[in-house]
Amino acid sequence: MAESMYRHPTRSEIIELATEEGHDADIPTNAGTIEVTSQTISPSRKQPQDSEKQSNLDFENDIEKGLRLESLSSEEHDNEALEETADPNVVWWDGPDDPQNPMNWPFMKKWGAVMLVSAVTFLTPLASSMFAPGVPEVMKTFHSTNEMLEGFMVSVYVLGFAFGPLIIAPLSEMYGRLPLYHSCNCFFVIFTIAAAVASNMGMFIVFRFFMGCFGGAPLVLGGGTIADLISREQRGTAMVVWMMGPTIGPCVGPIIGGFLTEARGWRWNFWFVAILASAFTIMSMVLMNETSAPVILKRKAKRLREETGNPKLVSKLDSGLSAKDLFMFSIVRPTKMLTRSPICFFISLYVAITYAYLYILFTTFTAVFKTQYGWRGGIVGLSFLGLGIGSLIGQTVFIHFGNKTAEKHIKRGDFKPEHRLYIMALGGFFLPIGLFWYGWSVQAQTHFMVPITGTGCIGFGLLMTFMPANTYLVDVFTIHAASAMAANTVLRSLMAALIPLSSQRMYAVMGYGWGNSLLGFVSLLLVPIPFLFIKYGERIRARSTVKL
């Protein structure tokens, strides 16, 4: 680790770290920034006075051509590192063992923070679907028979995921991760309690939306916190634990919620989440410290300027980006990428439609298993078990075989981003198969294990779509990967909130067999997308005219 403190980071390291932190690589990260010019890309610290000029350059560069990311020579690394180290006005760590550096924190302090962030990240997605088995009880409480509202009260939570992160991400770059964790956790608790005591449907839906907005904080900040604390060699384990929340949480939630609703009523789903979230919030306020290196060094530079009277002191990781620039990068970039990049649009569309299917299932499982199988009470929550197990298997298969395929081509020296899509092309078939299987077995009222196994196939197909799509966007858009993933998140959250609104009506008109077959046929139309990009993706990127 001592060597890494003074070794100039490679471009791939900066891009990887920035992606984990949830922002683009031309915004400062623990390893520095990448300046984009019309000629080349080079890791460096942007000077504040050049920020406006740099922003203009960034917005003029084609971001889909696959900018060359060769590492600088070791001599260039050494010269630049020595140049920055020799500058007396550049504030950096006080040696390789500086206790202020989060990488040097004690083992228990580091991993305690990782486990706490992972727990909060598990709780937030769990809350998205936990009360799904209690939806009929909510409808009775608020004297509503509106089928559209029945679906929307579940999916509106994910609508908050579309808007909250766009604000949280740039604010964390300005003020650090800790203030955002604390403030968002507090607001999440407040709106969860508000949902628990809501007296009408309008209030309930609004409070659910704000739960999603503030609940998205750990999903935005968690990867960056782990990257701040854990070395690259050990980071894989921490990232897998952290990713378990978004993957398994939405499927485990209804199982807990089903039995809790039967025992104490639907409101206790929210009291349960509020109690856990309050405990995690108090623990984080007591145990967590700021981990963002750019923010820690910025505060250190400010303190030293006051102590020494030297106004020229500046953090080595200070980009000088204004609040306006950060918000522009966070909001304008994803919008431009979604509307002007065929790769970003079609991959995001594929993910968005499949993600919407997940929430169609969330909003209809309770009704399906009650009407077709006569399930009652807490047992209804077990209908989500197949989806969760399938998702877990899908994640495991992708981590093993997806990475293995990429590593094979990297060793050969012929790696292209499109190699990430091989496993997506194969996994795409499982989604329509699962939908046909689930729909017609429910329609025929076969043994309940048959449709649950079908939902396991759906869960497997969903993860085999989500995971390769995200890694492909990272490899295609490199330093602007976080903006591409933000575009993906916004589109999928919007569709997951809106498409399920018509699901109950669809099943009423078409039945469970043909209703799910319609979804299956649509997913079959999407299957060629990864095949087309495998064949033509490199050509599309070469002819790209997408500029930011």
Coordinates of C-alpha atoms in Angstrom, one line a residue:
M1 CA 0.0 0.0 0.0
A2 CA 2.9 2.3 0.7
E3 CA 4.0 2.1 -2.9
S4 CA 0.5 2.8 -4.2
M5 CA 0.5 6.1 -2.3
Y6 CA 3.2 7.5 -4.6
R7 CA 2.7 5.4 -7.7
H8 CA 0.8 7.5 -10.3
P9 CA -2.5 5.7 -11.0
T10 CA -3.1 4.2 -14.5
R11 CA -6.1 5.3 -16.5
S12 CA -7.8 2.0 -16.1
E13 CA -7.5 2.3 -12.3
I14 CA -9.0 5.8 -12.3
I15 CA -11.9 4.7 -14.5
E16 CA -12.6 1.6 -12.4
L17 CA -12.5 3.6 -9.2
A18 CA -14.7 6.4 -10.6
T19 CA -17.3 3.9 -11.8
E20 CA -17.4 2.3 -8.4
E21 CA -17.9 5.7 -6.8
G22 CA -20.7 6.5 -9.2
H23 CA -19.4 9.4 -11.1
D24 CA -17.4 10.0 -14.3
A25 CA -13.7 9.8 -14.4
D26 CA -13.1 13.5 -15.2
I27 CA -14.5 14.3 -11.7
P28 CA -11.9 13.9 -9.0
T29 CA -11.7 10.5 -7.4
N30 CA -9.2 9.0 -4.8
A31 CA -6.8 8.3 -7.7
G32 CA -7.2 11.7 -9.4
T33 CA -9.0 12.7 -12.6
I34 CA -8.8 12.1 -16.3
E35 CA -8.7 15.2 -18.4
V36 CA -10.3 14.9 -21.8
T37 CA -8.8 16.8 -24.7
S38 CA -9.2 16.4 -28.5
Q39 CA -5.9 14.7 -28.7
T40 CA -5.6 12.3 -25.8
I41 CA -6.6 11.4 -22.3
S42 CA -4.3 11.8 -19.4
P43 CA -4.6 11.3 -15.7
S44 CA -3.9 14.5 -13.8
R45 CA -5.2 17.0 -11.3
K46 CA -7.2 19.8 -12.9
Q47 CA -6.4 23.2 -11.8
P48 CA -9.3 25.3 -10.6
Q49 CA -8.6 28.1 -13.1
D50 CA -8.9 25.7 -16.0
S51 CA -12.2 24.2 -15.0
E52 CA -14.4 26.2 -17.4
K53 CA -12.1 25.5 -20.3
Q54 CA -12.0 21.9 -19.4
S55 CA -15.8 21.6 -19.2
N56 CA -16.1 23.0 -22.7
L57 CA -13.6 20.4 -23.9
D58 CA -15.5 17.6 -22.2
F59 CA -18.7 18.6 -23.9
E60 CA -17.1 18.6 -27.3
N61 CA -15.7 15.1 -27.2
D62 CA -17.3 12.1 -28.9
I63 CA -18.0 9.8 -26.1
E64 CA -18.9 6.6 -28.0
K65 CA -15.9 6.0 -30.3
G66 CA -14.0 4.1 -27.7
L67 CA -11.4 6.7 -26.7
R68 CA -7.9 5.1 -26.4
L69 CA -7.0 4.3 -22.9
E70 CA -3.4 3.2 -23.2
S71 CA -1.4 3.7 -20.0
L72 CA 1.3 6.3 -19.8
S73 CA 4.8 5.1 -19.9
S74 CA 6.5 4.5 -16.5
E75 CA 8.8 7.4 -17.2
E76 CA 5.8 9.8 -17.8
H77 CA 4.3 8.4 -14.6
D78 CA 7.4 9.1 -12.6
N79 CA 8.0 12.6 -14.0
E80 CA 4.4 13.7 -13.4
A81 CA 4.4 12.2 -9.9
L82 CA 7.6 13.9 -9.0
E83 CA 6.4 17.2 -10.5
E84 CA 3.3 17.1 -8.3
T85 CA 5.1 15.9 -5.2
A86 CA 7.6 18.7 -5.6
D87 CA 5.0 21.4 -5.7
P88 CA 4.9 22.9 -2.2
N89 CA 1.3 24.2 -2.8
V90 CA -0.1 20.8 -3.5
V91 CA -1.7 19.2 -0.4
W92 CA -1.5 15.4 -0.2
W93 CA -1.3 12.7 2.5
D94 CA 1.4 13.0 5.1
G95 CA 3.3 9.9 3.9
P96 CA 2.1 6.4 3.2
D97 CA 0.9 5.7 6.7
D98 CA -1.1 8.9 7.2
P99 CA -4.0 8.0 9.6
Q100 CA -6.3 10.5 7.8
N101 CA -6.2 8.3 4.7
P102 CA -9.2 6.0 4.9
M103 CA -7.1 3.2 3.4
N104 CA -5.0 3.3 6.6
W105 CA -7.9 3.0 9.0
P106 CA -7.9 0.0 11.5
F107 CA -9.4 -3.2 10.2
M108 CA -12.5 -3.1 12.4
K109 CA -13.2 0.5 11.6
K110 CA -13.0 -0.1 7.8
W111 CA -15.0 -3.3 7.7
G112 CA -17.5 -2.0 10.2
A113 CA -18.3 0.8 7.9
V114 CA -18.5 -1.6 4.9
M115 CA -20.9 -3.9 6.8
L116 CA -23.0 -0.9 7.9
V117 CA -23.3 0.5 4.4
S118 CA -24.1 -3.0 3.1
A119 CA -26.9 -3.4 5.7
V120 CA -28.5 0.0 4.7
T121 CA -28.2 -0.9 1.0
F122 CA -30.0 -4.2 1.7
L123 CA -32.8 -2.4 3.7
T124 CA -33.6 0.1 1.0
P125 CA -34.5 -2.3 -1.8
L126 CA -36.2 -4.6 0.7
A127 CA -38.5 -1.7 1.6
S128 CA -39.4 -1.3 -2.1
S129 CA -41.5 -4.5 -2.2
M130 CA -41.9 -5.6 1.4
F131 CA -45.5 -4.6 1.8
A132 CA -46.5 -6.0 -1.6
P133 CA -48.5 -8.9 0.0
G134 CA -50.3 -6.3 2.1
V135 CA -51.5 -4.3 -0.9
P136 CA -55.1 -5.6 -0.8
E137 CA -55.2 -4.6 2.9
V138 CA -54.0 -1.1 2.0
M139 CA -56.8 -0.9 -0.6
K140 CA -59.4 -1.8 2.0
T141 CA -58.0 0.7 4.5
F142 CA -58.2 3.5 2.0
H143 CA -61.6 2.3 0.6
S144 CA -60.1 2.2 -3.0
T145 CA -60.9 -0.2 -5.8
N146 CA -58.7 1.5 -8.4
E147 CA -56.5 -1.2 -10.0
M148 CA -54.0 1.4 -11.3
L149 CA -53.4 2.7 -7.8
E150 CA -53.0 -0.9 -6.6
G151 CA -49.9 -1.3 -8.8
F152 CA -48.7 2.3 -8.5
M153 CA -48.4 2.2 -4.7
V154 CA -45.7 -0.5 -5.1
S155 CA -43.9 0.9 -8.1
V156 CA -43.9 4.6 -7.1
Y157 CA -41.0 3.8 -4.8
V158 CA -38.7 3.0 -7.7
L159 CA -39.8 6.2 -9.4
G160 CA -38.0 7.9 -6.6
F161 CA -34.8 6.0 -7.6
A162 CA -35.0 7.9 -11.0
F163 CA -34.8 11.4 -9.4
G164 CA -33.1 11.1 -6.0
P165 CA -29.7 9.9 -7.3
L166 CA -29.4 12.7 -9.8
I167 CA -29.3 15.2 -6.9
I168 CA -27.5 13.0 -4.4
A169 CA -24.5 12.2 -6.6
P170 CA -23.3 15.8 -7.3
L171 CA -24.1 16.9 -3.7
S172 CA -21.8 14.1 -2.4
E173 CA -19.0 15.4 -4.7
M174 CA -19.3 18.8 -3.1
Y175 CA -20.0 18.0 0.5
G176 CA -18.7 14.4 1.0
R177 CA -20.5 11.1 1.5
L178 CA -21.2 11.4 5.2
P179 CA -23.6 14.4 5.2
L180 CA -25.5 12.7 2.4
Y181 CA -25.7 9.4 4.3
H182 CA -26.9 11.1 7.5
S183 CA -29.4 13.5 5.9
C184 CA -30.9 10.9 3.5
N185 CA -31.1 8.2 6.2
C186 CA -33.0 10.7 8.4
F187 CA -35.4 11.7 5.7
F188 CA -35.9 8.0 4.8
V189 CA -36.9 7.3 8.3
I190 CA -39.2 10.3 8.5
F191 CA -41.1 9.4 5.2
T192 CA -41.3 5.7 6.2
I193 CA -43.0 6.7 9.4
A194 CA -45.2 9.1 7.5
A195 CA -46.2 6.2 5.2
A196 CA -47.0 4.1 8.2
V197 CA -49.5 6.6 9.6
A198 CA -50.8 7.9 6.2
S199 CA -54.6 8.5 6.4
N200 CA -55.4 8.5 2.7
M201 CA -54.1 7.1 -0.6
G202 CA -52.7 10.4 -1.9
M203 CA -50.5 10.9 1.2
F204 CA -49.4 7.3 1.1
I205 CA -48.2 7.4 -2.5
V206 CA -46.4 10.7 -2.0
F207 CA -44.6 9.4 1.1
R208 CA -43.6 6.2 -0.8
F209 CA -42.1 8.3 -3.6
F210 CA -40.0 10.3 -1.2
M211 CA -38.9 7.1 0.5
G212 CA -37.5 6.0 -2.8
C213 CA -35.8 9.4 -3.4
F214 CA -33.9 9.4 -0.2
G215 CA -33.6 5.6 0.0
G216 CA -31.5 5.7 -3.1
A217 CA -28.6 7.2 -1.3
P218 CA -26.8 4.0 -0.3
L219 CA -27.2 2.7 -3.8
V220 CA -25.5 5.8 -5.2
L221 CA -22.8 6.2 -2.4
G222 CA -22.2 2.6 -1.3
G223 CA -19.8 1.5 -4.0
G224 CA -17.7 4.7 -3.6
T225 CA -17.5 4.1 0.2
I226 CA -16.2 0.6 -0.4
A227 CA -13.7 1.9 -2.9
D228 CA -12.5 4.6 -0.5
L229 CA -11.8 2.0 2.3
I230 CA -10.8 -1.3 0.7
S231 CA -7.8 -2.0 -1.5
R232 CA -8.4 -3.4 -5.0
E233 CA -7.1 -6.8 -3.9
Q234 CA -9.8 -7.1 -1.2
R235 CA -12.5 -5.0 -2.8
G236 CA -14.2 -7.9 -4.8
T237 CA -15.6 -9.5 -1.6
A238 CA -16.9 -6.3 -0.2
M239 CA -18.6 -5.4 -3.6
V240 CA -20.3 -8.8 -3.8
V241 CA -21.7 -8.3 -0.2
W242 CA -22.8 -4.8 -1.1
M243 CA -24.5 -5.9 -4.3
M244 CA -26.5 -8.6 -2.6
G245 CA -28.8 -5.8 -1.3
P246 CA -30.2 -4.7 -4.7
T247 CA -30.3 -8.2 -6.0
I248 CA -31.9 -10.1 -3.1
G249 CA -33.6 -7.4 -1.1
P250 CA -36.7 -6.9 -3.3
C251 CA -37.3 -10.6 -3.3
V252 CA -36.8 -11.3 0.4
G253 CA -38.9 -8.3 1.4
P254 CA -42.3 -9.8 0.5
I255 CA -41.6 -13.0 2.3
I256 CA -41.1 -11.1 5.5
G257 CA -43.9 -8.7 4.7
G258 CA -46.4 -11.5 4.1
F259 CA -46.1 -12.9 7.6
L260 CA -45.8 -9.5 9.2
T261 CA -49.0 -8.2 7.5
E262 CA -50.9 -11.3 8.7
A263 CA -49.6 -10.9 12.3
R264 CA -49.8 -7.1 12.8
G265 CA -51.3 -5.4 9.7
W266 CA -49.8 -3.7 6.7
R267 CA -48.7 -0.6 8.6
W268 CA -46.2 -2.7 10.5
N269 CA -44.2 -3.3 7.3
F270 CA -43.3 0.4 7.5
W271 CA -42.8 0.4 11.2
F272 CA -40.4 -2.5 10.9
V273 CA -38.4 -0.7 8.2
A274 CA -38.4 2.5 10.2
I275 CA -37.1 0.8 13.3
L276 CA -34.2 -0.9 11.4
A277 CA -33.4 2.3 9.5
S278 CA -33.4 4.4 12.7
A279 CA -31.0 1.9 14.3
F280 CA -28.7 2.0 11.2
T281 CA -28.9 5.8 11.2
I282 CA -27.8 6.1 14.8
M283 CA -25.1 3.6 14.3
S284 CA -23.8 5.4 11.2
M285 CA -23.8 8.7 13.1
V286 CA -21.7 7.2 15.9
L287 CA -19.4 4.9 13.9
M288 CA -18.9 6.3 10.4
N289 CA -16.5 9.0 9.3
E290 CA -16.0 10.8 6.0
T291 CA -14.2 8.5 3.5
S292 CA -14.0 10.6 0.4
A293 CA -10.4 11.4 -0.2
P294 CA -11.1 14.5 -2.4
V295 CA -13.3 15.9 0.4
I296 CA -10.8 15.0 3.2
L297 CA -7.9 16.6 1.4
K298 CA -10.1 19.7 0.5
R299 CA -10.8 20.2 4.2
K300 CA -7.1 19.7 5.0
A301 CA -6.1 22.3 2.4
K302 CA -8.6 24.8 3.8
R303 CA -7.3 24.2 7.3
L304 CA -3.7 24.7 6.2
R305 CA -4.6 27.9 4.3
E306 CA -6.0 29.3 7.5
E307 CA -3.1 28.2 9.6
T308 CA -0.3 29.2 7.2
G309 CA -1.9 32.2 5.5
N310 CA -0.9 30.7 2.1
P311 CA -3.9 31.1 -0.2
K312 CA -2.3 29.0 -3.0
L313 CA -2.5 25.7 -1.1
V314 CA -4.8 23.3 -3.0
S315 CA -5.7 19.7 -2.7
K316 CA -4.0 17.3 -5.2
L317 CA -7.5 16.0 -6.0
D318 CA -9.2 19.4 -6.4
S319 CA -10.7 19.8 -9.9
G320 CA -12.1 23.2 -9.3
L321 CA -15.5 22.2 -10.7
S322 CA -18.3 24.4 -9.7
A323 CA -21.6 23.3 -8.3
K324 CA -23.2 24.2 -11.7
D325 CA -20.7 22.0 -13.5
L326 CA -21.4 19.0 -11.2
F327 CA -25.1 19.3 -11.6
M328 CA -24.7 19.6 -15.4
F329 CA -22.5 16.5 -15.6
S330 CA -25.0 14.7 -13.4
I331 CA -28.2 15.6 -15.2
V332 CA -27.4 16.8 -18.8
R333 CA -24.8 14.1 -19.6
P334 CA -27.2 11.2 -19.0
T335 CA -30.0 12.8 -20.9
K336 CA -27.7 13.5 -23.9
M337 CA -26.4 9.9 -23.8
L338 CA -29.8 8.4 -23.6
T339 CA -31.2 10.5 -26.5
R340 CA -28.2 10.6 -28.8
S341 CA -26.4 7.3 -28.4
P342 CA -28.0 4.2 -30.0
I343 CA -25.9 1.9 -27.8
C344 CA -27.0 3.6 -24.6
F345 CA -30.6 3.9 -25.7
F346 CA -31.2 0.3 -26.8
I347 CA -29.2 -1.4 -24.0
S348 CA -31.1 0.9 -21.5
L349 CA -34.4 0.1 -23.2
Y350 CA -33.8 -3.6 -22.9
V351 CA -32.9 -3.3 -19.2
A352 CA -35.8 -1.0 -18.6
I353 CA -38.4 -3.3 -20.0
T354 CA -37.1 -6.4 -18.2
Y355 CA -36.9 -4.3 -15.0
A356 CA -40.6 -3.3 -15.5
Y357 CA -41.5 -7.0 -15.7
L358 CA -40.0 -7.5 -12.3
Y359 CA -42.4 -4.9 -10.8
I360 CA -45.3 -6.3 -12.8
L361 CA -44.6 -9.5 -10.9
F362 CA -44.2 -7.7 -7.6
T363 CA -47.6 -5.9 -8.0
T364 CA -49.5 -9.0 -9.1
F365 CA -48.1 -12.1 -7.3
T366 CA -50.4 -11.6 -4.3
A367 CA -53.5 -11.5 -6.4
V368 CA -52.4 -14.3 -8.7
F369 CA -51.6 -16.8 -5.9
K370 CA -54.7 -15.8 -3.9
T371 CA -57.1 -16.2 -6.9
Q372 CA -55.5 -19.2 -8.6
Y373 CA -54.2 -21.2 -5.5
G374 CA -56.3 -19.8 -2.6
W375 CA -53.2 -18.8 -0.6
R376 CA -54.0 -16.6 2.3
G377 CA -52.1 -14.6 5.0
G378 CA -48.3 -14.8 5.3
I379 CA -48.0 -17.8 3.0
V380 CA -48.5 -15.4 0.0
G381 CA -45.1 -13.9 0.6
L382 CA -43.5 -17.3 -0.2
S383 CA -44.6 -16.8 -3.9
F384 CA -41.6 -14.4 -4.3
L385 CA -39.1 -17.1 -3.3
G386 CA -38.5 -18.5 -6.8
L387 CA -37.7 -15.0 -8.1
G388 CA -35.1 -14.5 -5.4
I389 CA -33.4 -17.8 -5.8
G390 CA -33.3 -17.4 -9.6
S391 CA -31.8 -13.9 -9.2
L392 CA -29.1 -15.2 -6.9
I393 CA -28.2 -18.0 -9.3
G394 CA -28.1 -15.5 -12.1
Q395 CA -25.7 -13.2 -10.3
T396 CA -23.4 -16.2 -9.4
V397 CA -23.3 -17.4 -13.0
F398 CA -22.6 -14.0 -14.4
I399 CA -19.7 -13.3 -11.9
H400 CA -18.1 -16.6 -12.8
F401 CA -18.7 -17.0 -16.6
G402 CA -19.0 -13.4 -17.5
N403 CA -15.7 -12.4 -16.0
K404 CA -14.1 -15.6 -17.3
T405 CA -15.0 -14.7 -20.9
A406 CA -13.7 -11.2 -20.6
E407 CA -10.5 -12.3 -19.0
K408 CA -9.9 -14.8 -21.8
H409 CA -10.0 -12.1 -24.4
I410 CA -8.0 -9.6 -22.4
K411 CA -5.2 -12.2 -22.2
R412 CA -5.4 -12.7 -25.9
G413 CA -5.1 -9.0 -26.4
D414 CA -8.3 -8.8 -28.6
F415 CA -10.8 -7.7 -26.0
K416 CA -13.7 -5.5 -27.2
P417 CA -16.6 -4.2 -25.1
E418 CA -19.0 -6.4 -27.1
H419 CA -17.4 -9.5 -25.6
R420 CA -19.4 -8.6 -22.4
L421 CA -22.6 -9.3 -24.4
Y422 CA -22.1 -13.0 -25.1
I423 CA -23.6 -14.0 -21.7
M424 CA -26.4 -11.5 -22.1
A425 CA -27.3 -12.9 -25.6
L426 CA -27.6 -16.4 -24.0
G427 CA -29.3 -15.2 -20.8
G428 CA -31.9 -13.2 -22.8
F429 CA -33.8 -16.4 -23.8
F430 CA -34.5 -17.4 -20.2
L431 CA -36.8 -14.4 -19.7
P432 CA -39.4 -15.2 -22.3
I433 CA -39.2 -18.9 -21.5
G434 CA -39.8 -18.1 -17.8
L435 CA -42.8 -15.8 -18.7
F436 CA -44.4 -18.5 -20.9
W437 CA -43.8 -21.1 -18.2
Y438 CA -45.2 -19.0 -15.4
G439 CA -48.2 -17.7 -17.2
W440 CA -49.6 -20.9 -18.6
S441 CA -48.9 -23.0 -15.5
V442 CA -50.8 -20.4 -13.4
Q443 CA -53.6 -20.4 -16.0
A444 CA -53.8 -24.2 -15.8
Q445 CA -53.6 -24.1 -12.0
T446 CA -50.8 -26.7 -12.0
H447 CA -49.0 -27.5 -8.7
F448 CA -47.8 -24.2 -7.2
M449 CA -44.1 -25.3 -7.6
V450 CA -44.4 -25.2 -11.4
P451 CA -45.1 -21.4 -11.7
I452 CA -42.7 -20.7 -8.8
T453 CA -40.0 -22.5 -10.8
G454 CA -41.0 -20.5 -13.8
T455 CA -40.4 -17.3 -11.8
G456 CA -37.0 -18.6 -10.9
C457 CA -36.2 -18.8 -14.6
I458 CA -37.5 -15.2 -14.9
G459 CA -35.2 -14.1 -12.1
F460 CA -32.2 -15.8 -13.7
G461 CA -32.9 -14.1 -17.0
L462 CA -33.3 -10.7 -15.4
L463 CA -29.9 -10.9 -13.7
M464 CA -28.3 -12.3 -16.9
T465 CA -29.6 -9.1 -18.6
F466 CA -28.9 -6.5 -15.9
M467 CA -25.3 -7.4 -15.1
P468 CA -23.8 -7.7 -18.6
A469 CA -25.6 -4.6 -19.7
N470 CA -24.0 -2.5 -17.0
T471 CA -20.5 -3.9 -17.6
Y472 CA -21.0 -3.3 -21.3
L473 CA -21.9 0.4 -20.8
V474 CA -18.9 0.8 -18.5
D475 CA -16.5 -0.6 -21.2
V476 CA -18.1 1.4 -24.0
F477 CA -18.3 4.8 -22.3
T478 CA -15.1 4.4 -20.2
I479 CA -14.6 7.8 -18.4
H480 CA -18.3 8.7 -18.8
A481 CA -19.5 5.3 -17.7
A482 CA -21.3 6.6 -14.6
S483 CA -23.4 9.0 -16.8
A484 CA -24.3 6.1 -19.1
M485 CA -25.4 4.0 -16.1
A486 CA -27.3 7.0 -14.7
A487 CA -29.2 7.2 -18.0
N488 CA -29.9 3.5 -17.7
T489 CA -31.2 3.9 -14.1
V490 CA -33.5 6.8 -15.0
L491 CA -35.1 5.0 -17.9
R492 CA -35.6 1.7 -16.1
S493 CA -37.0 3.4 -13.0
L494 CA -39.5 5.4 -15.0
M495 CA -40.7 2.3 -16.9
A496 CA -40.8 0.2 -13.8
A497 CA -43.0 2.8 -12.1
L498 CA -45.4 3.3 -15.0
I499 CA -45.7 0.0 -17.0
P500 CA -47.0 -2.1 -14.1
L501 CA -50.0 0.3 -13.8
S502 CA -51.8 -1.6 -16.5
S503 CA -50.8 -5.1 -15.4
Q504 CA -54.0 -5.9 -13.4
R505 CA -56.2 -4.8 -16.4
M506 CA -54.1 -6.8 -18.8
Y507 CA -54.6 -10.0 -16.8
A508 CA -58.3 -9.3 -16.4
V509 CA -58.7 -9.0 -20.2
M510 CA -56.2 -11.5 -21.5
G511 CA -55.9 -14.0 -18.6
Y512 CA -52.7 -15.1 -17.0
G513 CA -51.6 -17.3 -19.9
W514 CA -51.9 -14.8 -22.8
G515 CA -51.1 -11.8 -20.5
N516 CA -47.7 -13.2 -19.7
S517 CA -47.3 -14.5 -23.2
L518 CA -47.6 -10.9 -24.4
L519 CA -44.8 -10.0 -22.1
G520 CA -42.8 -13.0 -23.3
F521 CA -43.3 -12.0 -27.0
V522 CA -42.1 -8.5 -26.3
S523 CA -39.0 -9.8 -24.5
L524 CA -38.4 -12.1 -27.5
L525 CA -38.3 -9.0 -29.7
L526 CA -35.5 -7.7 -27.5
V527 CA -33.4 -10.8 -27.7
P528 CA -31.7 -9.8 -31.0
I529 CA -30.3 -6.5 -29.4
P530 CA -27.1 -8.0 -27.9
F531 CA -26.6 -10.1 -31.0
L532 CA -26.8 -7.0 -33.2
F533 CA -24.3 -5.1 -31.0
I534 CA -21.9 -8.1 -30.9
K535 CA -21.8 -8.0 -34.7
Y536 CA -22.1 -4.2 -35.4
G537 CA -21.3 -2.6 -32.1
E538 CA -17.7 -1.8 -33.0
R539 CA -18.8 -0.3 -36.3
I540 CA -21.5 1.8 -34.6
R541 CA -19.0 3.2 -32.1
A542 CA -16.5 4.0 -35.0
R543 CA -19.2 6.1 -36.8
S544 CA -20.5 7.7 -33.6
T545 CA -21.3 11.4 -33.6
V546 CA -22.4 11.6 -29.9
K547 CA -20.8 14.6 -28.2
L548 CA -21.2 15.9 -24.7

